[in-house]
XYZ file of C-alpha atoms in Angstrom:
400
model
C -24.917 -9.303 34.593
C -27.154 -8.784 31.546
C -25.495 -8.582 28.163
C -25.448 -5.183 26.495
C -27.637 -4.463 23.505
C -25.730 -4.697 20.257
C -25.779 -1.372 18.386
C -27.496 -2.613 15.207
C -30.126 -4.745 16.919
C -33.510 -4.056 15.386
C -32.185 -3.826 11.838
C -33.291 -6.693 9.610
C -31.112 -7.397 6.576
C -31.851 -9.726 3.665
C -28.586 -10.846 2.090
C -28.778 -12.008 -1.508
C -25.855 -12.905 -3.760
C -22.836 -15.107 -3.233
C -19.130 -15.255 -2.521
C -17.386 -12.196 -1.195
C -18.344 -8.545 -1.476
C -22.059 -8.626 -0.660
C -21.807 -11.327 2.017
C -18.847 -9.563 3.666
C -21.080 -6.505 4.131
C -23.644 -8.801 5.716
C -21.011 -10.181 8.062
C -19.995 -6.690 9.212
C -23.599 -5.712 9.945
C -24.259 -9.017 11.711
C -21.175 -8.551 13.912
C -22.887 -5.529 15.445
C -26.278 -7.105 15.965
C -28.250 -6.750 12.737
C -30.469 -9.736 11.981
C -29.005 -10.907 8.675
C -31.023 -13.454 6.709
C -28.738 -15.176 4.202
C -30.622 -16.416 1.119
C -29.368 -19.313 -1.023
C -31.181 -21.028 -3.905
C -32.494 -24.463 -2.843
C -30.042 -27.158 -3.846
C -27.424 -24.636 -5.025
C -25.166 -23.603 -2.178
C -23.138 -20.415 -2.088
C -19.730 -21.529 -3.487
C -18.128 -19.919 -0.439
C -19.272 -22.939 1.574
C -16.526 -24.929 -0.127
C -13.864 -22.314 -0.910
C -10.473 -22.392 0.763
C -9.060 -25.166 2.908
C -11.350 -27.711 4.552
C -11.389 -30.066 7.498
C -13.504 -33.218 7.498
C -15.078 -31.984 4.279
C -16.161 -28.674 5.852
C -14.941 -25.407 4.326
C -13.026 -23.243 6.788
C -13.914 -19.857 5.255
C -17.697 -20.160 5.406
C -18.060 -20.224 9.223
C -16.297 -16.825 9.316
C -17.952 -15.185 6.311
C -21.454 -16.225 7.413
C -21.119 -15.906 11.164
C -24.129 -14.579 13.072
C -26.373 -15.000 10.004
C -29.616 -16.944 9.609
C -29.757 -19.283 6.627
C -32.820 -19.716 4.425
C -33.357 -21.175 0.978
C -35.418 -19.353 -1.642
C -35.685 -19.658 -5.425
C -35.765 -16.117 -6.782
C -36.093 -17.314 -10.363
C -39.666 -18.409 -9.737
C -42.634 -16.105 -9.176
C -43.578 -17.785 -5.918
C -40.082 -17.249 -4.626
C -40.144 -13.624 -5.708
C -43.449 -13.107 -3.924
C -42.063 -14.694 -0.779
C -39.084 -12.359 -0.869
C -41.460 -9.422 -1.205
C -43.198 -10.561 1.968
C -39.816 -10.551 3.702
C -39.063 -7.101 2.307
C -42.173 -5.725 4.019
C -40.471 -6.454 7.345
C -36.888 -5.655 6.364
C -34.702 -2.567 6.583
C -31.962 -3.492 4.127
C -31.486 -5.736 1.102
C -27.905 -6.563 0.093
C -27.370 -7.916 -3.416
C -24.288 -8.419 -5.556
C -25.656 -9.810 -8.798
C -24.815 -8.422 -12.217
C -26.876 -5.250 -12.830
C -30.251 -6.076 -14.328
C -30.630 -9.408 -12.527
C -32.901 -8.095 -9.788
C -34.951 -6.258 -12.424
C -35.261 -9.484 -14.456
C -36.667 -11.188 -11.355
C -39.223 -8.406 -10.783
C -37.277 -7.357 -7.690
C -36.028 -3.932 -8.753
C -35.609 -1.228 -6.152
C -38.594 0.583 -7.629
C -40.813 -2.457 -7.094
C -39.469 -3.265 -3.638
C -39.620 0.335 -2.420
C -43.314 0.467 -3.354
C -43.789 -2.351 -0.870
C -41.507 -0.752 1.717
C -40.603 2.925 1.127
C -38.051 2.771 3.968
C -36.081 -0.013 2.298
C -32.364 0.513 1.688
C -30.908 -1.578 -1.132
C -27.148 -2.081 -1.061
C -26.066 -2.995 -4.590
C -22.536 -4.215 -5.250
C -21.265 -4.998 -8.746
C -18.151 -4.840 -10.864
C -18.839 -1.474 -12.483
C -21.934 -0.035 -10.809
C -25.564 0.246 -11.855
C -24.940 2.832 -14.599
C -22.375 3.559 -17.294
C -21.180 1.765 -20.438
C -19.609 -1.125 -18.484
C -22.531 -1.799 -16.145
C -23.509 -5.066 -17.871
C -20.016 -6.532 -17.693
C -19.241 -9.335 -15.293
C -16.778 -8.130 -12.692
C -14.888 -9.982 -9.987
C -12.564 -8.458 -7.417
C -9.522 -9.261 -9.526
C -10.875 -7.141 -12.392
C -11.750 -4.329 -9.984
C -8.212 -4.393 -8.588
C -6.782 -4.271 -12.110
C -8.995 -1.519 -13.513
C -8.978 0.430 -10.258
C -5.201 0.865 -10.559
C -4.036 -1.360 -7.711
C -2.553 -4.272 -9.648
C -0.234 -2.021 -11.670
C 1.471 -0.751 -8.519
C 1.654 -4.134 -6.755
C 4.793 -6.220 -7.060
C 8.297 -5.545 -8.372
C 9.208 -3.421 -11.393
C 10.959 -6.266 -13.233
C 8.024 -8.662 -12.838
C 4.394 -8.717 -14.005
C 1.684 -7.041 -11.910
C 0.833 -9.124 -8.852
C -2.193 -9.730 -6.699
C -2.253 -9.103 -2.976
C -2.609 -12.330 -0.989
C -6.227 -11.715 0.028
C -9.381 -10.675 -1.845
C -8.768 -7.003 -1.190
C -10.969 -5.702 -4.025
C -14.019 -7.493 -2.659
C -13.433 -6.602 0.966
C -12.697 -2.956 0.175
C -15.963 -2.798 -1.738
C -17.795 -4.414 1.156
C -16.370 -1.811 3.533
C -17.521 1.058 1.307
C -20.906 -0.620 0.836
C -21.304 -0.980 4.595
C -20.373 2.663 5.160
C -22.930 3.656 2.539
C -25.535 1.428 4.139
C -25.056 2.959 7.576
C -25.072 6.468 6.090
C -28.412 5.653 4.440
C -29.770 4.239 7.697
C -28.849 7.453 9.492
C -30.308 9.641 6.753
C -33.541 7.638 6.930
C -34.014 8.734 10.535
C -34.478 12.266 9.166
C -36.305 11.675 5.871
C -38.148 8.443 6.630
C -37.144 7.192 3.188
C -34.863 4.480 1.887
C -32.520 4.664 -1.078
C -30.042 2.711 -3.200
C -26.392 2.358 -2.181
C -24.531 1.712 -5.456
C -21.014 0.344 -4.891
C -18.656 -0.758 -7.657
C -15.580 -2.918 -7.258
C -13.339 -0.809 -9.488
C -14.449 2.440 -7.798
C -13.773 1.112 -4.322
C -10.242 0.182 -5.321
C -9.683 3.447 -7.189
C -10.883 5.395 -4.148
C -7.817 4.328 -2.125
C -5.281 5.103 -4.836
C -4.034 8.256 -3.116
C -2.663 10.882 -5.533
C -2.437 8.556 -8.545
C -4.361 10.904 -10.864
C -2.823 14.302 -9.964
C 0.594 12.624 -9.986
C -0.027 11.936 -13.665
C -1.972 15.016 -14.735
C -0.058 17.633 -12.766
C 3.398 16.097 -12.397
C 3.604 13.823 -15.440
C 4.365 10.814 -13.250
C 2.811 7.371 -13.659
C 3.110 5.232 -10.554
C 4.625 1.816 -11.181
C 5.499 -1.270 -9.184
C 8.182 -0.486 -6.636
C 8.371 -3.671 -4.582
C 8.767 -2.967 -0.871
C 9.691 0.713 -1.077
C 7.698 3.912 -1.318
C 9.139 6.184 -4.020
C 10.756 9.218 -2.429
C 9.919 8.018 1.101
C 12.756 6.568 3.153
C 13.483 4.627 5.137
C 10.407 2.432 4.692
C 11.397 -1.069 3.703
C 12.060 -4.616 4.851
C 15.522 -5.509 6.159
C 17.287 -8.864 6.512
C 18.569 -9.943 9.916
C 21.256 -12.235 11.333
C 18.790 -15.079 11.912
C 17.704 -14.963 8.268
C 14.367 -13.273 8.611
C 12.966 -9.890 7.585
C 11.731 -7.035 9.702
C 9.817 -3.947 8.614
C 11.108 -0.520 9.609
C 9.232 2.714 8.915
C 11.267 5.740 9.983
C 10.659 8.303 7.252
C 9.657 11.237 9.498
C 12.600 13.446 10.519
C 12.288 12.887 14.258
C 11.750 9.141 13.898
C 14.726 8.871 11.562
C 16.985 10.474 14.159
C 15.770 7.927 16.700
C 16.578 5.141 14.219
C 20.112 6.532 13.857
C 20.494 6.444 17.634
C 19.177 2.871 17.718
C 21.809 1.925 15.137
C 24.521 3.578 17.202
C 25.144 6.056 14.393
C 23.532 9.322 15.527
C 25.727 11.268 13.087
C 23.620 9.912 10.182
C 20.728 12.044 11.427
C 22.758 15.178 10.660
C 24.326 13.918 7.439
C 23.094 16.185 4.597
C 22.447 13.090 2.478
C 19.814 11.919 4.987
C 18.840 14.839 7.227
C 15.714 15.850 5.287
C 12.784 13.947 3.834
C 13.779 14.891 0.275
C 17.426 13.963 0.792
C 16.524 10.545 2.178
C 14.302 9.911 -0.827
C 17.128 10.873 -3.182
C 19.603 8.595 -1.375
C 17.247 5.741 -0.602
C 19.431 2.878 -1.874
C 22.460 3.989 0.111
C 20.396 4.554 3.233
C 18.688 1.168 2.990
C 22.083 -0.543 2.590
C 23.388 1.163 5.759
C 20.306 0.115 7.732
C 20.480 -3.474 6.504
C 24.171 -3.627 7.377
C 23.041 -2.923 10.957
C 20.080 -5.336 10.970
C 22.253 -8.136 9.560
C 24.414 -7.890 12.677
C 21.491 -8.727 14.963
C 18.817 -11.351 15.393
C 15.376 -10.037 14.511
C 14.069 -9.927 18.099
C 17.173 -8.144 19.363
C 16.916 -5.523 16.617
C 13.187 -5.057 17.271
C 13.774 -4.597 21.018
C 16.305 -1.830 20.339
C 13.966 -0.170 17.849
C 11.023 -0.410 20.246
C 13.037 1.169 23.040
C 13.867 4.090 20.720
C 10.285 4.492 19.542
C 10.924 3.441 15.937
C 7.944 1.778 14.159
C 9.035 -1.756 13.323
C 7.821 -5.328 13.340
C 8.121 -8.886 12.113
C 6.343 -10.066 8.983
C 3.768 -12.374 10.538
C 2.381 -15.683 9.362
C -0.623 -17.298 11.055
C 1.794 -18.902 13.534
C 3.165 -15.563 14.764
C -0.315 -14.054 14.928
C -1.505 -16.873 17.193
C 1.542 -16.511 19.446
C 1.325 -12.729 19.790
C 0.113 -11.558 23.239
C -1.258 -8.305 21.792
C -3.650 -10.196 19.511
C -4.788 -12.166 22.567
C -5.254 -9.124 24.785
C -7.277 -7.363 22.085
C -9.428 -10.485 21.522
C -8.523 -10.595 17.858
C -8.512 -14.399 17.801
C -11.756 -15.754 19.209
C -13.130 -19.283 19.446
C -16.718 -19.974 18.444
C -18.432 -23.339 18.851
C -18.985 -25.136 15.552
C -21.506 -28.005 15.635
C -19.206 -30.363 13.724
C -15.678 -29.037 14.240
C -15.942 -27.973 17.882
C -14.004 -24.853 18.884
C -13.523 -22.822 15.727
C -10.917 -19.994 15.687
C -11.689 -16.843 13.728
C -10.898 -13.102 13.675
C -12.535 -10.978 16.355
C -14.850 -8.046 15.694
C -13.440 -4.810 14.255
C -13.699 -1.971 15.207
C -13.813 -1.983 19.005
C -16.662 0.012 20.531
C -16.189 1.068 24.152
C -19.801 0.770 25.314
C -21.639 -1.429 22.806
C -19.043 -3.660 21.147
C -19.983 -6.185 18.510
C -20.076 -9.900 19.170
C -19.791 -13.205 17.341
C -22.603 -15.373 18.655
C -22.279 -18.329 16.308
C -20.379 -19.621 13.305
C -21.973 -19.597 9.860
C -24.885 -22.026 9.526
C -23.512 -25.383 8.484
C -26.792 -26.442 6.862
C -28.584 -24.622 4.058
C -32.046 -23.527 5.106
C -31.343 -24.073 8.796
C -33.650 -21.178 9.700
C -36.419 -21.790 7.155
C -39.008 -22.604 9.791
C -38.066 -19.646 11.970
C -38.267 -17.171 9.101
C -41.124 -18.547 7.035
C -43.374 -19.871 9.799
C -42.595 -17.683 12.811
C -41.838 -14.429 10.977
C -44.068 -14.620 7.899
C -46.803 -16.760 9.429
C -46.844 -19.591 6.895
C -48.405 -22.880 7.942
C -46.220 -25.971 8.140
C -48.104 -27.558 5.242
C -47.544 -24.417 3.131
C -43.802 -24.563 3.788
C -43.790 -28.257 2.920
C -45.543 -27.530 -0.355
C -43.018 -24.823 -1.216
C -40.200 -27.268 -0.473
C -41.751 -29.850 -2.790
C -42.008 -27.203 -5.538
C -38.319 -26.314 -5.040
C -39.238 -22.739 -4.051
C -37.513 -23.044 -0.643
């Protein structure tokens, strides 16, 4: 049976920049079939190749972040390299870059210059503070975006300093918004025939998910602070200790769900207790309610408590580590852990494709290229039509 066509096949993407936000956008597009050409300066690898844990000297993050991408080397600081990129742009749909604003302009690769070559070009620009405004020239990593976007101040416990979340959420959030913007621009181009710039800032992407943070302050005089594992005024929604010395999460803050939790606990009368019978009352009596729930969970092993809660339709779960994720049959059934052949490490486990499409799902065809410039010949000779001796000369000049 022939394989289905991936939904973004036919889109050619040139991915510039390093590390997280820009390349994560490239990964998402590549998962659904876009031809993503990852550009690295010759002799200066993307630091992501060596970030995180390693095995046999090989970084374990890179094969995931750069999966499905083609790897070329190109020196954008030199005029010959800039001209070569412009030749690629003639045949591209999208350029992704996450340099500090002004860098592309300094290299004579501004959107104005590139769109003259290809009016249909979409440029996805990711930076700390965006392409305009008084902070545009500032360096900005995900950590700064998380801080200035409001997330760090509400993460952690009230009696401790602001904390980071355990993954690079600022970068990946920005990549998600950048990818949405990119696909919106691709769709709009089908009507106008024109490209445009997608301007995505780290701090704005974080701020965009901050719920009612601003009206809470301006209209109710309330500044959100760190609250640990609870949601202010929303109960029960917390973690609870069990007999076998682990924690489970229970979210039962809706009236109907709370009554089911009371039945699961063998205390249906709590559902009618005026201290807990309404959303507002539960928020007011959160500490007492949480202590009653934990008194119940401490009498049971985690799996026994979770089985009772599941039977009653109460949202609940373990707090997973990698071990529990790998053992979970639901992850397996949904193909959320897949194995891709790595030329040096063999079978390489990584997250599956998200989201799931019913008719044209995405696919991981290969792990990130282990060698810089692995696809130089394919791109420069087969696509651009350079002669082998021309490519060799460019290599000797440190252009590719």
